[in-house]
PDB file of C-alpha atoms in Angstrom:
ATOM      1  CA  UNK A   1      -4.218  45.884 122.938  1.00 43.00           C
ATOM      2  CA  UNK A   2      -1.093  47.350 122.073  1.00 46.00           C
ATOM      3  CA  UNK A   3      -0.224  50.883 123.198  1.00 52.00           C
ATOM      4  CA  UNK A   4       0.765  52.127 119.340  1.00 57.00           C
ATOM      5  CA  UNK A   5       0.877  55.840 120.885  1.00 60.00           C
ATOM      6  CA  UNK A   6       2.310  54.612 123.815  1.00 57.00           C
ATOM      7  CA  UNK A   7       5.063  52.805 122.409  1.00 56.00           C
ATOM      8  CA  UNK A   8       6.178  55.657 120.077  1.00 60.00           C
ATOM      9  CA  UNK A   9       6.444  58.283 122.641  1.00 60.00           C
ATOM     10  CA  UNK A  10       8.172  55.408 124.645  1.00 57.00           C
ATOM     11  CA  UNK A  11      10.924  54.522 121.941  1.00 58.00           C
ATOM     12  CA  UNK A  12      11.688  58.351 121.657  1.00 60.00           C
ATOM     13  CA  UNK A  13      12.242  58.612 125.322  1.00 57.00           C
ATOM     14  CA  UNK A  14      14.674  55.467 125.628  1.00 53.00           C
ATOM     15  CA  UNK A  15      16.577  56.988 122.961  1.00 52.00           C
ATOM     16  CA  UNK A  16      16.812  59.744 124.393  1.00 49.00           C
ATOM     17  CA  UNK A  17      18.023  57.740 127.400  1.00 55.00           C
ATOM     18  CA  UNK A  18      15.249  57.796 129.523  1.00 58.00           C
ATOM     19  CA  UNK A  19      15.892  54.345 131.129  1.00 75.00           C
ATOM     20  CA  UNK A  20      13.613  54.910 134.124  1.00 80.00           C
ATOM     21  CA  UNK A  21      10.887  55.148 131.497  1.00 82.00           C
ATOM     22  CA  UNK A  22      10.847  51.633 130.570  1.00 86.00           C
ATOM     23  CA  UNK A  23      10.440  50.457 134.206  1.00 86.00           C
ATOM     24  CA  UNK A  24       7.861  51.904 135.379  1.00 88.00           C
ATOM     25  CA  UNK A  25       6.171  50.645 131.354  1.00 89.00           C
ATOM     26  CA  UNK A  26       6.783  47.310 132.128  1.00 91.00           C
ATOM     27  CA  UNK A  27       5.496  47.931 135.938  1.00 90.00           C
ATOM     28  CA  UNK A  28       2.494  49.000 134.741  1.00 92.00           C
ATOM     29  CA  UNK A  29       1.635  46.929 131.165  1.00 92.00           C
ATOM     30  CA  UNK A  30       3.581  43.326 132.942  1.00 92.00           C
ATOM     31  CA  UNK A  31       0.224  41.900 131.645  1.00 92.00           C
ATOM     32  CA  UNK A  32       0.260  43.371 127.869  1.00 91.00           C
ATOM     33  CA  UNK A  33       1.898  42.093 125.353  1.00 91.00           C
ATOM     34  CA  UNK A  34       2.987  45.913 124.727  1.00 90.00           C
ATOM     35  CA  UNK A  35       5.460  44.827 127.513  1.00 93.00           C
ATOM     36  CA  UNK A  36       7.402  42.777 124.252  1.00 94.00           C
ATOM     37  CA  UNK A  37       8.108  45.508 122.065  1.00 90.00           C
ATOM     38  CA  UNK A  38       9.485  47.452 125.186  1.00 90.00           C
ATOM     39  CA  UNK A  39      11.421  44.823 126.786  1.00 92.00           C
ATOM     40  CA  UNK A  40      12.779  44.229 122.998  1.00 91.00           C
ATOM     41  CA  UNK A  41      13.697  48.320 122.892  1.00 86.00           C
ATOM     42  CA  UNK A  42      15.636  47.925 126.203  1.00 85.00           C
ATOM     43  CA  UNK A  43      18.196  45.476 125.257  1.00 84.00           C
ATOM     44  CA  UNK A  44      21.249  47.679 126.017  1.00 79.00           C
ATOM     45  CA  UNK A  45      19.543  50.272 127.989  1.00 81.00           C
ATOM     46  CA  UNK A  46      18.946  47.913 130.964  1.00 85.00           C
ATOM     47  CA  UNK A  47      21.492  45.680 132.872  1.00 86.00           C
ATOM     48  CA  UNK A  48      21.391  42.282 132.534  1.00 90.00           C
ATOM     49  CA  UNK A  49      19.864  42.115 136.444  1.00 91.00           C
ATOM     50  CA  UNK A  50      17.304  44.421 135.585  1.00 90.00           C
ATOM     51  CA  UNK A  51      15.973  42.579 132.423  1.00 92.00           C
ATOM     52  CA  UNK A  52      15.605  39.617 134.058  1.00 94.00           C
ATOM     53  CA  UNK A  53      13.817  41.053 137.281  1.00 93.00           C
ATOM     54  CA  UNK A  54      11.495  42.933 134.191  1.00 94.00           C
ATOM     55  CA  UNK A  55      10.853  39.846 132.978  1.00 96.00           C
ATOM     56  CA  UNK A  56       9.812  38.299 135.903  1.00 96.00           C
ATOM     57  CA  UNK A  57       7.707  40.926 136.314  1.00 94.00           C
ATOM     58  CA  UNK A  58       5.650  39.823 133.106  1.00 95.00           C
ATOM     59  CA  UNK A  59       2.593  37.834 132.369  1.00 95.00           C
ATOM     60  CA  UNK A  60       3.405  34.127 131.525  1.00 95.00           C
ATOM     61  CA  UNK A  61       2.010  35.133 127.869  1.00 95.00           C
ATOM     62  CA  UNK A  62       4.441  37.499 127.564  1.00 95.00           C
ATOM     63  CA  UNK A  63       7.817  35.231 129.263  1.00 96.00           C
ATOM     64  CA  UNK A  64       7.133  32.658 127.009  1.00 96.00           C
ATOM     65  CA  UNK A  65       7.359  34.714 123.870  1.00 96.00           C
ATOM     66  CA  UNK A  66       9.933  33.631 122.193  1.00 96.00           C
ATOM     67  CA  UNK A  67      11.692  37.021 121.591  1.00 95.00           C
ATOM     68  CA  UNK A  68      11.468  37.733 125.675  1.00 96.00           C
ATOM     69  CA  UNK A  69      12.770  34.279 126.144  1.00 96.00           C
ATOM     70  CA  UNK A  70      16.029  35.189 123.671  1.00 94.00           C
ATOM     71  CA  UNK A  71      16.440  38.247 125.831  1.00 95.00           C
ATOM     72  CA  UNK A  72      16.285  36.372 128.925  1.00 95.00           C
ATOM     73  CA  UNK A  73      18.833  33.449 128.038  1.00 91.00           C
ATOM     74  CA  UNK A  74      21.091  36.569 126.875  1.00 89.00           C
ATOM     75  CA  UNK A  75      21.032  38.347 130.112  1.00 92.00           C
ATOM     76  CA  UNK A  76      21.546  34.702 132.524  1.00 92.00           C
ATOM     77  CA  UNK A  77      24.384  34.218 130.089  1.00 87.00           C
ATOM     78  CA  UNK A  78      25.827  37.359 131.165  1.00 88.00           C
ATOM     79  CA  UNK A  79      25.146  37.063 134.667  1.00 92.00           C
ATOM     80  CA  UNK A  80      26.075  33.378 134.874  1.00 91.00           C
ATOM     81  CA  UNK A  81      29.502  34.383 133.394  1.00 94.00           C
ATOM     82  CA  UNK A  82      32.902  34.537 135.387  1.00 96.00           C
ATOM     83  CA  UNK A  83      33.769  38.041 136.375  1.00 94.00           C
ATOM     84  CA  UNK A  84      36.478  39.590 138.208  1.00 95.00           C
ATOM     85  CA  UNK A  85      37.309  37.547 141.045  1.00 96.00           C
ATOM     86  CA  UNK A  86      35.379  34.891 140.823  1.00 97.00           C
ATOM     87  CA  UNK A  87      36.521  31.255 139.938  1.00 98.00           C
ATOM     88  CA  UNK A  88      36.541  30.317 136.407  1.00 98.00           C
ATOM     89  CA  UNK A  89      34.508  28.130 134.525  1.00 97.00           C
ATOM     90  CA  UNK A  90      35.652  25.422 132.443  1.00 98.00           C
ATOM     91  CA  UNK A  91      34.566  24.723 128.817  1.00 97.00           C
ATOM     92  CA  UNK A  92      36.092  22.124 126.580  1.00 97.00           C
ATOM     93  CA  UNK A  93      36.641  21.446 122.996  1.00 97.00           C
ATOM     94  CA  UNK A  94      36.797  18.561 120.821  1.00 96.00           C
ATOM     95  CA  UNK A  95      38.733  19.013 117.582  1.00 96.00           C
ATOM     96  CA  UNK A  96      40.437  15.793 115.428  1.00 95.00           C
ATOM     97  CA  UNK A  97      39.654  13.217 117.752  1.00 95.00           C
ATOM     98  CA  UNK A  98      41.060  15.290 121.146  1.00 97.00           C
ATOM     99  CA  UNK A  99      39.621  17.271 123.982  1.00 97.00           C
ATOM    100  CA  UNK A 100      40.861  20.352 124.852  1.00 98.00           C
ATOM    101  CA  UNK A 101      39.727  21.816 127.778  1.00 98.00           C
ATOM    102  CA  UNK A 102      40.478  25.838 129.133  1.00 98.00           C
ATOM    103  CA  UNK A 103      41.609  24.419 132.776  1.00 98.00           C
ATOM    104  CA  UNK A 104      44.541  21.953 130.586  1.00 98.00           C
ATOM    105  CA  UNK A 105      45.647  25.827 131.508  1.00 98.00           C
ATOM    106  CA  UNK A 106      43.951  27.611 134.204  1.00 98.00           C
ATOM    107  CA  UNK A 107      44.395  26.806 138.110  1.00 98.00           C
ATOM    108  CA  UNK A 108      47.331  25.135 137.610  1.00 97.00           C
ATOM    109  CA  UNK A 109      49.780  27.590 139.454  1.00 97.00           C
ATOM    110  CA  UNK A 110      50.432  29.923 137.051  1.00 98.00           C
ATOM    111  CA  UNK A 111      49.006  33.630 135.896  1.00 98.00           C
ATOM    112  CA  UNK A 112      47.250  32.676 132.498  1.00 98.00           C
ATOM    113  CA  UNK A 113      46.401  35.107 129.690  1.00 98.00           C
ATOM    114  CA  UNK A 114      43.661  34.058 127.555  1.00 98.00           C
ATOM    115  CA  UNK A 115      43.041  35.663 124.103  1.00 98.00           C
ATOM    116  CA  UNK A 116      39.643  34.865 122.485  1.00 98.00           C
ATOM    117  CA  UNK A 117      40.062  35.851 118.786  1.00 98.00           C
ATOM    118  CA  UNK A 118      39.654  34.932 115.335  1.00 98.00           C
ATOM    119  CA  UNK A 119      41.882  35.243 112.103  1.00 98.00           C
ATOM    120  CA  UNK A 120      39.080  37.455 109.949  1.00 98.00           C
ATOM    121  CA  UNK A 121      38.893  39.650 112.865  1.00 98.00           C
ATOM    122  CA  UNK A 122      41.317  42.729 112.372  1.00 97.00           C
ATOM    123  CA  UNK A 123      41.472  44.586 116.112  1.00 97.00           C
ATOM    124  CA  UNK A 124      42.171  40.912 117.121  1.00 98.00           C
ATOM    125  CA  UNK A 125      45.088  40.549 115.075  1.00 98.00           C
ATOM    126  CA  UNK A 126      46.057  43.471 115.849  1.00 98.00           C
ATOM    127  CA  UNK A 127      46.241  42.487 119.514  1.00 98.00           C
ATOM    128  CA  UNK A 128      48.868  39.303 118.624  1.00 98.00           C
ATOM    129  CA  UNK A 129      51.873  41.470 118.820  1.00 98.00           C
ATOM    130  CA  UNK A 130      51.219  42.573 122.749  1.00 98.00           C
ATOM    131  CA  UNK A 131      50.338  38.945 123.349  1.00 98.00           C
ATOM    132  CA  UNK A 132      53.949  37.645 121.489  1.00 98.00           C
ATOM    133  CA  UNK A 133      55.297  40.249 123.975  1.00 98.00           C
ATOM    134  CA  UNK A 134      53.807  39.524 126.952  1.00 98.00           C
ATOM    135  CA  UNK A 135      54.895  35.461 126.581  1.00 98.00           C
ATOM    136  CA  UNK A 136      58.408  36.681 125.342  1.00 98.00           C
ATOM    137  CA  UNK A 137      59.038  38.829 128.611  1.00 98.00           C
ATOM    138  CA  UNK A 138      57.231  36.872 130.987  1.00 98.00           C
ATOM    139  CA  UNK A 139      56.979  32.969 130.253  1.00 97.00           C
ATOM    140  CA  UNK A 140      60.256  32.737 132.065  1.00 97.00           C
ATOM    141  CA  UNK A 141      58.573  33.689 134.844  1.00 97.00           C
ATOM    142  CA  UNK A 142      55.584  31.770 135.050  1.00 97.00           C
ATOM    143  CA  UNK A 143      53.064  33.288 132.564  1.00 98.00           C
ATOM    144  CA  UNK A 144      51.326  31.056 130.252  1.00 98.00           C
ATOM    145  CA  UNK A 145      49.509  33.134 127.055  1.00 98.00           C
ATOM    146  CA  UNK A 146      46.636  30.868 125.875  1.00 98.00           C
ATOM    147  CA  UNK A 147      44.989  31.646 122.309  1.00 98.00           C
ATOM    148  CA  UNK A 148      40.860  30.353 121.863  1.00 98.00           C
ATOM    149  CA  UNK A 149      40.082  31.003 118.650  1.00 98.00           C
ATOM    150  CA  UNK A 150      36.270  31.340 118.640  1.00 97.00           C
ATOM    151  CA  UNK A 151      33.731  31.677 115.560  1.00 97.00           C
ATOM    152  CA  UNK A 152      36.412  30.724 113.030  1.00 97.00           C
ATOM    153  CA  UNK A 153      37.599  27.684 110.589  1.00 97.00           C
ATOM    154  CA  UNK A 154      40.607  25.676 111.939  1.00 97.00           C
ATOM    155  CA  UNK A 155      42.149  25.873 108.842  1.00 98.00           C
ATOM    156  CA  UNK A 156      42.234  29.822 108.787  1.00 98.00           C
ATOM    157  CA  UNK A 157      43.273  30.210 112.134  1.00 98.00           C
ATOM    158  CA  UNK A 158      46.278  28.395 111.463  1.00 98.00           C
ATOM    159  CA  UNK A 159      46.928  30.220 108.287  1.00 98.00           C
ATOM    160  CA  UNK A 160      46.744  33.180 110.633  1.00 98.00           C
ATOM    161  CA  UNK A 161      49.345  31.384 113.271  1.00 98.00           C
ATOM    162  CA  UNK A 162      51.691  30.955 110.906  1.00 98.00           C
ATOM    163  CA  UNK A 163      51.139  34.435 109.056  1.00 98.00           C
ATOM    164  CA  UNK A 164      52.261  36.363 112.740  1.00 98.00           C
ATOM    165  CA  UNK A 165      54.687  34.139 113.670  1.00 98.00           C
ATOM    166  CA  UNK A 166      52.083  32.723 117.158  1.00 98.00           C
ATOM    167  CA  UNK A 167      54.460  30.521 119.475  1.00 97.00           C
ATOM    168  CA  UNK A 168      51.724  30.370 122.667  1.00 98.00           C
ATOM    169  CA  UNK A 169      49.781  27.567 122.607  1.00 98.00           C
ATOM    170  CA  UNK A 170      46.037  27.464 121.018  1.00 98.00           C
ATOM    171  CA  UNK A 171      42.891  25.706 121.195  1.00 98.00           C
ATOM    172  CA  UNK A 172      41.474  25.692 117.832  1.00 98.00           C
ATOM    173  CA  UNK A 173      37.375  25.406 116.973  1.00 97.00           C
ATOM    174  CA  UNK A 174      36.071  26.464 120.164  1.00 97.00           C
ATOM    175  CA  UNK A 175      33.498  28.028 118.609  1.00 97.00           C
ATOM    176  CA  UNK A 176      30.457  29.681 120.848  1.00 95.00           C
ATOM    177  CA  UNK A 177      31.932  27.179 123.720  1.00 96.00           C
ATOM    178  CA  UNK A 178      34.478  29.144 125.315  1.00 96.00           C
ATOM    179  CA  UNK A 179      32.228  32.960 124.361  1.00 96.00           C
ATOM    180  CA  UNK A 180      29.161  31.399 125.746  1.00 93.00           C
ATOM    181  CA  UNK A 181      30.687  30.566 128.900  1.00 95.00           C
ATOM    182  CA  UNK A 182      32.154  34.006 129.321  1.00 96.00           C
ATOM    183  CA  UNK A 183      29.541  35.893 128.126  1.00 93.00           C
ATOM    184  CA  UNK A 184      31.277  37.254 125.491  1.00 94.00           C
ATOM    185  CA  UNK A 185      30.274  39.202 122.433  1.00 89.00           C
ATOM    186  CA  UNK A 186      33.017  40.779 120.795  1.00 94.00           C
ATOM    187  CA  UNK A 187      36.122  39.780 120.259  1.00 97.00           C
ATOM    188  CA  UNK A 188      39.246  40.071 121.230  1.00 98.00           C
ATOM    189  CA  UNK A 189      38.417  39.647 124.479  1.00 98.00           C
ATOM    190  CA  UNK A 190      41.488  38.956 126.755  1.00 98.00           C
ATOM    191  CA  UNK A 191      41.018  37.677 130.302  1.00 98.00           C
ATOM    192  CA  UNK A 192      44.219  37.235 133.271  1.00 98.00           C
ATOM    193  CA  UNK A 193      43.316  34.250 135.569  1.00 98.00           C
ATOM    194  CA  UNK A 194      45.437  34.159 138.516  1.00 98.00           C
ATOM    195  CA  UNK A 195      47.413  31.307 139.477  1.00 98.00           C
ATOM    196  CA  UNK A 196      44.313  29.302 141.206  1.00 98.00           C
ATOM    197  CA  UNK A 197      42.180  29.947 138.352  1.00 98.00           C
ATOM    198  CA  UNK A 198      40.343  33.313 139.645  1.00 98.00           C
ATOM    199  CA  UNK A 199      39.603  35.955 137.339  1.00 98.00           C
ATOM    200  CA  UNK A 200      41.986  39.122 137.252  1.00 98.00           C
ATOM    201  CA  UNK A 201      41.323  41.078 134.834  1.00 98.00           C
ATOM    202  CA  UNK A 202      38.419  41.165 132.360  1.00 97.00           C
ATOM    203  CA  UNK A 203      38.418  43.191 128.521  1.00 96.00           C
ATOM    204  CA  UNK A 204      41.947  43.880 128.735  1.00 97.00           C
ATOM    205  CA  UNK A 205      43.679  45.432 125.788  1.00 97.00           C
ATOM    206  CA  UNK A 206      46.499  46.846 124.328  1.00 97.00           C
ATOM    207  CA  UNK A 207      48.894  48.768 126.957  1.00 97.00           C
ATOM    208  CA  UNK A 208      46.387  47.585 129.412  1.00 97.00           C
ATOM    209  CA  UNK A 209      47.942  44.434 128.860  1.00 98.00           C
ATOM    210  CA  UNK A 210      51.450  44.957 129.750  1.00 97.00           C
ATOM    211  CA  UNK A 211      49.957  47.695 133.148  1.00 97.00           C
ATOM    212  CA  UNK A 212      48.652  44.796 134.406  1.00 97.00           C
ATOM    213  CA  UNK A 213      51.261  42.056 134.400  1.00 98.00           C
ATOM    214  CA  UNK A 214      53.900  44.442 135.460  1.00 97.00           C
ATOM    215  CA  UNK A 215      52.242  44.777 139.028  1.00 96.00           C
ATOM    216  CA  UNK A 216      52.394  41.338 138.949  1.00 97.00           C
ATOM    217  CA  UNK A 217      56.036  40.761 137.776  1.00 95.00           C
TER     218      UNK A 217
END
C-alpha cells in the first residue's frame, strides 16, 4: 500500500532539504511501490550515483516502472558523460547528405572550444561575442572555436550566424546528439578540450572564458 501519510511528511522534509530522509525511505520501502513517488521527489536532491545505487536498491516491480526507468536512463546519461579530464566522446551528425562528426575537431592537436547553443536561446547569444573574441585573439595560435547548435532548425541558426556576424565553424542540426552525449541540459554549455581531445574545462561562461585560455596562451 502506499504510505499517503508517509509520503506527505516525506515531501515536506526533502523540501526542506532533508536528503538523508529519502535514503533511508527507499532503504526501508525498496519493495513498495511508495519507493516511486519518492524516487520521483528526489530527482535533483540526489546525485546521479546515488539514484542509481537507490534504484538498485528497489524491487523489480518498482525498476521497471516506467517513470523509475526515465530517472535511471537520466542519471547513466549523466554519469556516462565526459567530464573534466577524461577523453571525449564522439557524436556525429548528418545534415544535407554529409556527416559531421565533433572529433572532424577534437584530438587533433589543438585546444578546441565547443559552444552548444541555439538561435531562440537568449543567454546563448549572448555568449557569441566572448566566443568571436576568443577565435579573434587566439586562432593564430592554435585555438579552434567550434559552434553545435543543438535543439534548433538549420534554417534559424543560420539566420542567427549571419545576424552576429559568426566566422568559427558550425555543425548545424545536432539536435539531442551532441547534449545526450554530454549530458547536457541547458544550454549554452561551453566545453575546452585540450589538444588530445581531454576535457578541460566544463560549464564555462562569460569571463570564465577568456581566465581560462589565458593560462593557456
Amino acid at each position: 500500500a502506499v504510505h499517503q501519510d508517509m509520503l506527505a511528511k516525506l515531501k515536506d522534509e526533502v523540501e526542506g532539504g532533508a536528503q538523508k530522509v529519502i535514503t533511508d525511505y527507499i532503504a526501508a520501502h525498496k519493495d513498495d511501490i511508495s519507493a516511486i513517488n519518492v524516487l520521483q521527489m528526489s530527482r535533483g536532491l540526489l546525485s546521479e550515483q546515488e539514484m542509481v545505487d537507490m534504484i538498485a536498491l528497489c524491487c523489480a516491480e518498482v525498476q521497471n516502472n516506467s517513470v523509475v526507468v526515465e530517472l535511471k536512463k537520466q542519471a547513466d546519461l549523466v554519469l556516462q558523460a565526459p567530464q573534466e579530464g577524461d577523453m571525449f566522446k564522439d557524436f556525429e551528425v548528418e545534415y544535407e547528405g554529409k556527416t559531421y562528426r565533433l572529433s572532424d575537431y577534437v584530438g587533433k592537436g589543438q585546444y578546441v572550444l565547443v559552444d552548444f547553443w541555439a538561435s531562440w536561446c537568449g543567454p546563448c547569444r549572448g555568449e557569441i561575442p566572448n566566443l568571436k573574441a576568443a577565435h579573434e585573439k587566439y586562432q593564430e595560435k592554435g585555438l579552434v572555436v567550434l559552434g553545435v547548435a543543438a535543439w534548433d532548425k538549420p534554417e534559424d541558426t543560420k539566420k542567427a550566424i549571419e545576424e552576429d556576424g559568426i566566422t568559427y565553424p558550425q555543425i548545424l542540426n545536432s539536435q539531442e546528439a551532441g547534449t545526450d552525449v554530454y549530458a547536457i541540459k541547458g544550454i549554452p554549455h561551453i566545453i575546452l578540450f585540450a589538444p588530445d581531445g581531454t576535457v578541460v574545462k566544463r560549464g564555462l561562461r562569460g569571463a570564465a572564458i577568456e581566465e581560462e585560455l589565458s593560462k593557456i596562451y
